[in-house]
Coordinates of C-alpha atoms in Angstrom, one line a residue:
X32 CA 0.0 0.0 0.0
X33 CA 1.2 3.5 -0.7
X34 CA -1.4 5.4 1.3
X35 CA 0.1 8.0 3.6
X36 CA -1.3 7.9 7.2
X37 CA -1.3 10.8 9.7
X38 CA -1.6 10.0 13.4
X39 CA -2.5 12.9 15.7
X40 CA -2.4 11.9 19.4
X41 CA -0.9 13.8 22.3
X42 CA 0.7 10.6 23.7
X43 CA 4.1 10.0 21.9
X44 CA 4.1 6.3 22.8
X45 CA 0.7 5.8 21.1
X46 CA 2.0 7.6 18.0
X47 CA 5.2 5.6 17.8
X48 CA 3.4 2.3 18.4
X49 CA 0.8 2.9 15.8
X50 CA 3.3 4.2 13.3
X51 CA 5.5 1.1 13.7
X52 CA 2.6 -1.2 13.2
X53 CA 1.3 0.6 10.1
X54 CA 4.7 0.9 8.6
X55 CA 5.1 -2.9 8.9
X56 CA 1.8 -3.3 6.9
X57 CA 3.0 -1.1 4.0
X58 CA 1.7 2.3 5.0
X59 CA 3.8 5.5 5.1
X60 CA 3.1 7.1 8.4
X61 CA 3.6 10.6 9.9
X62 CA 2.6 11.5 13.5
X63 CA 2.1 14.7 15.5
X64 CA 1.4 15.3 19.2
X65 CA -0.4 18.6 18.9
X66 CA -3.1 20.1 16.6
X67 CA -0.7 22.7 15.3
X68 CA 1.9 20.2 14.2
X69 CA -0.8 17.9 12.8
X70 CA -2.4 20.6 10.7
X71 CA 1.0 21.6 9.4
X72 CA 1.8 18.0 8.3
X73 CA -1.7 17.6 6.9
X74 CA -1.2 20.7 4.8
X75 CA 2.2 19.8 3.5
X76 CA 1.8 16.1 2.6
X77 CA -0.7 14.1 0.5
X78 CA -2.3 12.5 3.4
X79 CA -4.7 9.6 2.6
X80 CA -6.2 8.9 6.0
X81 CA -6.0 10.6 9.5
X82 CA -6.2 8.9 12.9
X83 CA -7.2 11.6 15.4
X84 CA -7.6 11.3 19.1
X85 CA -10.7 13.0 20.5
X86 CA -8.8 14.1 23.6
X87 CA -5.6 16.0 22.7
X88 CA -4.6 17.1 26.2
X89 CA -6.2 20.5 26.6
X90 CA -7.3 20.5 23.0
X91 CA -10.6 19.2 21.6
X92 CA -10.1 16.7 18.7
X93 CA -13.5 17.7 17.3
X94 CA -12.2 21.2 16.7
X95 CA -9.2 19.7 14.9
X96 CA -11.5 17.5 12.9
X97 CA -13.4 20.6 11.6
X98 CA -10.1 22.3 10.8
X99 CA -9.0 19.3 8.8
X100 CA -12.3 19.3 6.9
X101 CA -11.9 22.9 6.0
X102 CA -8.5 22.2 4.6
X103 CA -9.3 19.0 2.6
X104 CA -12.8 17.6 3.3
X105 CA -12.3 14.6 1.1
X106 CA -9.7 13.0 3.4
X107 CA -11.3 10.4 5.7
X108 CA -10.7 11.0 9.4
X109 CA -11.0 8.2 12.0
X110 CA -11.5 9.3 15.5
X111 CA -9.9 7.5 18.5
X112 CA -12.2 7.6 21.5
X113 CA -11.3 6.8 25.1
X114 CA -13.6 5.8 27.9
X115 CA -16.2 8.5 28.6
X116 CA -15.9 10.2 25.2
X117 CA -18.3 8.0 23.1
X118 CA -20.8 10.8 22.9
X119 CA -18.1 13.0 21.4
X120 CA -17.2 10.2 19.0
X121 CA -20.8 9.9 17.8
X122 CA -20.9 13.7 17.4
X123 CA -17.8 13.6 15.3
X124 CA -19.5 11.1 12.9
X125 CA -22.3 13.6 12.5
X126 CA -19.8 16.3 11.7
X127 CA -18.2 14.2 9.0
X128 CA -15.7 11.8 10.5
X129 CA -15.3 8.5 8.6
X130 CA -15.7 6.3 11.7
X131 CA -14.3 5.9 15.2
X132 CA -12.6 3.3 17.3
X133 CA -12.5 3.0 21.1
X134 CA -9.5 2.3 23.5
X135 CA -8.0 -0.1 24.2
X136 CA -7.3 -0.3 20.4
X137 CA -7.8 -3.6 18.5
X138 CA -5.1 -3.1 15.9
X139 CA -6.6 -5.7 13.4
X140 CA -9.9 -3.9 13.6
X141 CA -8.3 -0.5 13.2
X142 CA -6.2 -1.9 10.2
X143 CA -9.4 -3.0 8.4
X144 CA -11.0 0.4 9.2
X145 CA -8.1 2.3 7.7
X146 CA -8.2 0.0 4.6
X147 CA -11.9 0.8 4.2
X148 CA -11.1 4.5 4.5
X149 CA -8.3 4.3 1.9
X150 CA -10.7 2.6 -0.5
X151 CA -13.3 5.2 0.1
X152 CA -10.7 7.9 -0.6
X153 CA -9.6 6.2 -3.8
X154 CA -13.2 5.9 -4.9
X155 CA -13.7 9.6 -4.2
X156 CA -10.6 10.5 -6.3
X157 CA -11.9 8.5 -9.3
X158 CA -15.3 10.1 -9.1
X159 CA -13.7 13.5 -8.8
X160 CA -11.4 12.8 -11.8
X161 CA -14.4 11.9 -13.9
X162 CA -16.3 14.9 -12.8
X163 CA -13.3 17.2 -13.6
X164 CA -13.4 15.9 -17.2
X165 CA -17.0 16.8 -17.7
X166 CA -18.0 20.5 -18.1
X167 CA -19.8 21.6 -15.0
X168 CA -23.5 22.4 -15.0
X169 CA -24.3 26.0 -15.0
X170 CA -25.5 27.2 -11.6
X171 CA -29.0 28.7 -11.6
X172 CA -29.3 32.4 -10.9
X173 CA -32.8 32.6 -9.4
X174 CA -34.2 36.2 -9.5
X175 CA -36.7 38.6 -10.8
X176 CA -35.5 41.5 -8.8
X177 CA -34.6 44.4 -11.2
X178 CA -31.3 45.1 -9.4
X179 CA -30.3 41.5 -9.6
X180 CA -31.3 41.1 -13.2
X181 CA -29.1 44.0 -14.2
X182 CA -26.3 42.4 -12.1
X183 CA -26.8 39.1 -13.9
X184 CA -26.3 40.7 -17.3
X185 CA -23.1 42.3 -16.1
X186 CA -22.0 38.9 -14.7
X187 CA -22.6 37.2 -18.1
X188 CA -20.5 39.9 -19.9
X189 CA -17.6 39.6 -17.4
X190 CA -17.6 35.8 -17.6
X191 CA -16.6 36.1 -21.3
X192 CA -13.5 38.0 -20.4
X193 CA -10.4 37.1 -18.4
X194 CA -10.5 40.1 -16.1
X195 CA -10.0 39.5 -12.4
X196 CA -13.3 39.8 -10.5
X197 CA -14.0 40.9 -7.0
X198 CA -17.4 39.7 -5.6
X199 CA -18.5 41.6 -2.4
X200 CA -21.5 40.9 -0.2
X201 CA -22.6 39.7 3.2
X202 CA -22.3 36.1 4.3
X203 CA -24.9 33.9 2.5
X204 CA -25.6 36.2 -0.4
X205 CA -24.3 33.7 -3.0
X206 CA -20.8 34.8 -3.8
X207 CA -19.5 31.3 -4.4
X208 CA -22.5 30.5 -6.7
X209 CA -21.7 33.7 -8.7
X210 CA -18.0 32.5 -9.0
X211 CA -19.2 29.1 -10.2
X212 CA -21.5 30.8 -12.8
X213 CA -18.6 33.0 -14.1
X214 CA -16.3 30.0 -14.4
X215 CA -18.9 27.8 -16.2
X216 CA -19.6 30.6 -18.7
X217 CA -15.9 31.3 -19.3
X218 CA -13.5 29.8 -21.9
X219 CA -11.9 27.9 -19.1
X220 CA -15.0 25.8 -18.1
X221 CA -13.6 22.6 -19.5
X222 CA -11.2 22.5 -16.5
X223 CA -12.1 22.4 -12.8
X224 CA -12.1 25.7 -10.9
X225 CA -10.0 25.5 -7.8
X226 CA -11.2 27.2 -4.6
X227 CA -9.6 28.2 -1.3
X228 CA -11.0 29.9 1.8
X229 CA -8.3 32.3 2.9
X230 CA -9.7 32.6 6.4
X231 CA -9.4 28.9 7.0
X232 CA -5.6 28.8 7.2
X233 CA -3.0 30.2 9.5
X234 CA -0.5 32.4 7.5
X235 CA 2.2 29.8 7.0
X236 CA -0.2 27.1 5.9
X237 CA -2.0 29.5 3.5
X238 CA 1.3 30.5 1.9
X239 CA 2.2 26.8 1.5
X240 CA -1.3 25.9 0.1
X241 CA -1.2 28.8 -2.4
X242 CA 2.3 28.6 -3.7
X243 CA 3.5 25.1 -2.8
X244 CA 7.0 24.1 -1.7
X245 CA 10.2 22.5 -2.9
X246 CA 11.6 19.3 -1.3
X247 CA 13.7 20.3 1.7
X248 CA 12.1 23.8 2.0
X249 CA 11.6 23.1 5.7
X250 CA 11.8 20.2 8.2
X251 CA 9.3 17.6 7.0
X252 CA 9.1 18.8 3.4
X253 CA 10.1 15.5 2.0
X254 CA 8.5 15.9 -1.4
X255 CA 7.7 18.7 -3.9
X256 CA 4.2 20.1 -3.3
X257 CA 2.3 21.9 -6.0
X258 CA 0.3 24.8 -4.6
X259 CA -3.2 25.7 -5.7
X260 CA -1.9 28.2 -8.3
X261 CA -0.1 25.5 -10.2
X262 CA -3.1 23.2 -9.9
X263 CA -5.4 25.9 -11.2
X264 CA -3.1 26.6 -14.3
X265 CA -5.3 27.3 -17.4
X266 CA -8.4 27.4 -15.2
X267 CA -10.0 29.7 -12.6
X268 CA -9.0 30.2 -9.0
X269 CA -11.6 31.4 -6.4
X270 CA -10.1 33.1 -3.4
X271 CA -12.8 33.3 -0.8
X272 CA -12.6 35.6 2.2
X273 CA -9.7 37.5 0.6
X274 CA -10.2 40.3 3.1
X275 CA -8.8 38.0 5.8
X276 CA -5.6 37.3 3.9
X277 CA -2.4 38.4 5.7
X278 CA -0.5 41.4 4.2
X279 CA 2.6 39.3 3.4
X280 CA 0.6 37.0 1.2
X281 CA -1.4 39.8 -0.3
X282 CA 2.0 41.1 -1.7
X283 CA 2.7 37.7 -3.3
X284 CA -0.8 37.6 -4.7
X285 CA -0.3 41.0 -6.3
X286 CA 3.0 39.9 -7.9
X287 CA 1.2 36.9 -9.3
X288 CA -1.6 39.0 -10.7
X289 CA 0.9 41.4 -12.3
X290 CA 3.5 38.9 -13.7
X291 CA 1.6 35.6 -13.9
X292 CA 4.4 33.9 -12.0
X293 CA 4.8 32.2 -8.7
X294 CA 7.7 30.8 -6.7
X295 CA 7.4 27.8 -4.4
X296 CA 8.6 28.0 -0.8
X297 CA 12.3 27.1 -0.9
X298 CA 12.4 27.5 -4.7
X299 CA 14.8 29.6 -6.8
X300 CA 13.0 29.4 -10.1
X301 CA 9.8 31.2 -11.0
X302 CA 6.9 29.2 -12.5
X303 CA 4.6 30.7 -15.1
X304 CA 0.9 30.2 -14.3
X305 CA -2.2 31.2 -16.4
X306 CA -5.0 31.6 -13.9
X307 CA -8.2 33.6 -13.9
X308 CA -8.7 35.3 -10.5
X309 CA -12.1 35.5 -8.9
X310 CA -12.0 36.8 -5.3
X311 CA -14.8 37.3 -2.7
X312 CA -15.2 39.0 0.6
X313 CA -17.8 40.0 3.2
X314 CA -15.5 42.7 4.5
X315 CA -15.4 46.4 3.6
X316 CA -12.0 46.4 1.9
X317 CA -11.8 50.2 1.7
X318 CA -12.1 50.3 5.5
X319 CA -9.4 47.6 5.8
X320 CA -7.2 49.8 3.6
X321 CA -7.6 52.7 6.0
X322 CA -6.8 50.3 8.9
X323 CA -3.7 49.2 6.9
X324 CA -4.7 45.6 6.9
X325 CA -5.4 45.4 3.1
X326 CA -3.2 46.6 0.3
X327 CA -4.5 49.5 -1.7
X328 CA -2.7 48.4 -4.8
X329 CA -4.2 44.9 -4.6
X330 CA -7.6 46.4 -4.1
X331 CA -7.2 48.5 -7.3
X332 CA -6.0 45.5 -9.2
X333 CA -9.0 43.4 -8.2
X334 CA -11.4 46.3 -8.5
X335 CA -11.2 46.2 -12.3
X336 CA -14.5 44.3 -12.2
X337 CA -16.4 44.5 -8.9
X338 CA -19.8 42.9 -8.2
X339 CA -21.7 44.0 -5.2
X340 CA -24.4 41.4 -4.2
X341 CA -27.4 42.8 -2.4
X342 CA -28.6 41.1 0.9
X343 CA -31.8 39.2 0.8
X344 CA -33.6 41.9 2.8
X345 CA -33.1 44.3 -0.1
X346 CA -34.5 41.8 -2.7
X347 CA -37.6 40.4 -0.9
X348 CA -39.5 40.2 -4.1
X349 CA -37.2 37.2 -4.9
X350 CA -38.3 35.2 -1.8
X351 CA -41.3 33.5 -3.4
X352 CA -39.2 32.5 -6.4
X353 CA -36.4 31.3 -4.2
X354 CA -38.8 29.3 -2.0
X355 CA -40.2 27.5 -5.0
X356 CA -36.6 26.8 -6.3
X357 CA -35.3 25.4 -3.0
X358 CA -38.3 23.3 -2.2
X359 CA -38.2 21.8 -5.8
X360 CA -34.4 21.2 -5.3
X361 CA -35.0 19.4 -2.0
X362 CA -37.8 17.3 -3.3
X363 CA -35.8 16.2 -6.3
X364 CA -32.6 15.4 -4.3
X365 CA -34.5 13.4 -1.7
X366 CA -37.2 11.8 -3.9
X367 CA -39.9 13.5 -1.8
X368 CA -43.2 15.1 -2.9
X369 CA -43.0 18.8 -3.6
X370 CA -44.3 20.9 -0.7
X371 CA -45.7 24.4 -0.7
X372 CA -45.6 27.1 2.0
X373 CA -48.7 28.1 3.9
X374 CA -49.8 31.7 3.5
X375 CA -48.8 32.3 7.2
X376 CA -45.3 31.0 6.7
X377 CA -44.8 33.0 3.5
X378 CA -45.9 36.2 5.3
X379 CA -43.4 35.5 8.0
X380 CA -40.7 34.9 5.5
X381 CA -41.5 38.2 3.8
X382 CA -41.4 40.1 7.1
X383 CA -38.2 38.5 8.4
X384 CA -34.9 40.3 8.1
X385 CA -32.8 37.2 7.0
X386 CA -29.4 38.1 8.5
X387 CA -28.0 34.9 7.0
X388 CA -29.4 35.8 3.6
X389 CA -30.1 33.2 0.9
X390 CA -28.2 30.5 2.7
X391 CA -30.3 30.9 5.8
X392 CA -33.5 30.8 3.7
X393 CA -32.3 27.5 2.0
X394 CA -31.4 25.9 5.3
X395 CA -34.7 26.9 6.9
X396 CA -36.6 25.4 4.0
X397 CA -34.6 22.2 4.0
X398 CA -35.3 21.7 7.7
X399 CA -39.0 22.5 7.3
X400 CA -39.4 20.2 4.3
X401 CA -37.7 17.4 6.1
X402 CA -40.0 17.4 9.1
X403 CA -43.3 18.5 7.6
X404 CA -45.8 15.7 7.4
X405 CA -48.4 17.5 5.2
X406 CA -48.4 19.0 1.8
X407 CA -47.8 22.4 3.1
X408 CA -45.0 23.8 5.4
X409 CA -46.7 25.3 8.5
X410 CA -45.4 27.5 11.3
X411 CA -44.8 24.5 13.5
X412 CA -42.5 23.0 10.9
X413 CA -40.0 25.8 11.1
X414 CA -36.7 25.5 13.0
X415 CA -37.3 25.8 16.8
X416 CA -35.4 29.1 17.1
X417 CA -37.2 30.7 14.1
X418 CA -40.2 31.7 16.1
X419 CA -38.0 33.5 18.6
X420 CA -36.2 35.5 16.0
X421 CA -37.2 39.2 15.8
X422 CA -36.2 41.8 13.3
X423 CA -32.5 41.4 13.5
X424 CA -29.8 44.1 13.3
X425 CA -27.6 44.2 10.1
X426 CA -25.7 41.0 9.4
X427 CA -22.4 42.8 9.7
X428 CA -23.2 43.7 13.3
X429 CA -24.1 40.1 14.1
X430 CA -21.0 38.8 12.5
X431 CA -18.8 41.2 14.5
X432 CA -20.6 40.3 17.8
X433 CA -20.2 36.5 17.1
X434 CA -16.5 37.0 16.2
X435 CA -15.9 39.1 19.3
X436 CA -17.4 36.5 21.5
X437 CA -15.5 33.7 19.8
X438 CA -12.2 35.6 20.3
X439 CA -13.0 36.2 24.0
X440 CA -13.9 32.5 24.6
X441 CA -10.7 31.4 22.9
X442 CA -8.6 33.8 24.9
X443 CA -10.1 32.5 28.1
X444 CA -9.5 28.9 26.9
X445 CA -5.8 29.7 26.3
X446 CA -5.5 31.8 29.4
X447 CA -4.9 34.8 27.2
X448 CA -2.0 33.3 25.4
X449 CA -2.4 35.2 22.1
X450 CA -0.1 32.9 20.1
X451 CA -2.2 29.9 21.0
X452 CA -5.4 31.8 20.5
X453 CA -4.4 32.9 17.0
X454 CA -3.6 29.2 16.0
X455 CA -7.0 28.0 17.3
X456 CA -8.8 30.9 15.5
X457 CA -7.0 30.1 12.2
X458 CA -5.6 33.6 11.9
X459 CA -2.2 35.3 12.1
X460 CA -1.1 37.0 15.3
X461 CA -1.2 40.3 13.5
X462 CA -4.8 39.8 12.4
X463 CA -5.7 38.8 16.0
X464 CA -4.1 41.9 17.4
X465 CA -5.9 44.1 14.9
X466 CA -9.2 42.5 16.0
X467 CA -8.4 42.9 19.7
X468 CA -7.9 46.6 19.1
X469 CA -11.0 46.9 16.9
X470 CA -13.2 45.2 19.5
X471 CA -11.6 47.0 22.5
X472 CA -10.3 43.7 24.1
X473 CA -7.3 44.2 26.3
X474 CA -5.4 42.2 28.9

């Protein structure tokens, strides 16, 4: 077997014992005793399967699972559960883990489970390879709102060009769908568009994921790794949450935009790449420029073609159309009968502020359609918290409040160790310090 296995467990003896056993069975194994080390190895190597302990000392393995999934969701993760953590193991399955095993470990059982995970991973690669060779279906832009219809015409015209595009809008407004539409309607549609969430990586890992590395670039870099720019050559690259990108990497992105060249970490030669840039953010980049956390020259370069998506509260005439679209989509995907909304529910939808925008509407409808026993979705079929929601403040205020609370909780968890907090929050120390100042958090 050639599959590469990553073991993440805070007990070095467990790591070494498992690594030795799997090496003897033909696997290539790496191990780490902390989440930071494990995430770094995961980012730098073509890992096939991860074995992850639920209890990583003071760290929570489920948090690490979610970070692994943000990096490469297709890689199977097997959770290792100790006594008293079965509930957490079950929760991890719901969150996307491949399976779990309990201590004391039965190695033969674990070996079979890993083999199953490897096979599942290979099947996924084959399926993905086939999909990549078939032109993607064009995403549906559902609207009758005059502002959106005008925007759609602009999008179609821009799709036919190779201009870099900046898509701005609140969370849930459909920025990624617009990026998909642009790619499918472009001359590059025969190749898969590559996507990366810039906010999901710490600075060093983002640099590595974007630009790749040469063998020997740093300790543990045993093979050459092609970054996403090389993988996206001759296609499109979607840089989501570009407003959260560290300044050092913004400078490298700008050079790539200007010269169509990249240099791998540890490399001496430049590599020519032909990539169509599509970037998105929910942040106000002009404010970030004033705060000196976003480069003005990069903004002007991306601002050649900017698309501002309106929030759902400003296009409520689209709600009935979107409701029909999402209910039809749900019924088709789940082989269920098509449901309608009762007049009462539709009135509530039209009155509601929708801070989560179109994504929140879709999630609400999926939930209601799943539990509704009649032909119509009634008030009692809505999510439990929906009836408690009042007219909400703007989504940006909500996002900032949630982010502030998350930062405070993380600081408390790390006893105000800002370096550890930055790692757990998937942001650079500089970004964290900027946010601490912005939210008036001090200690």
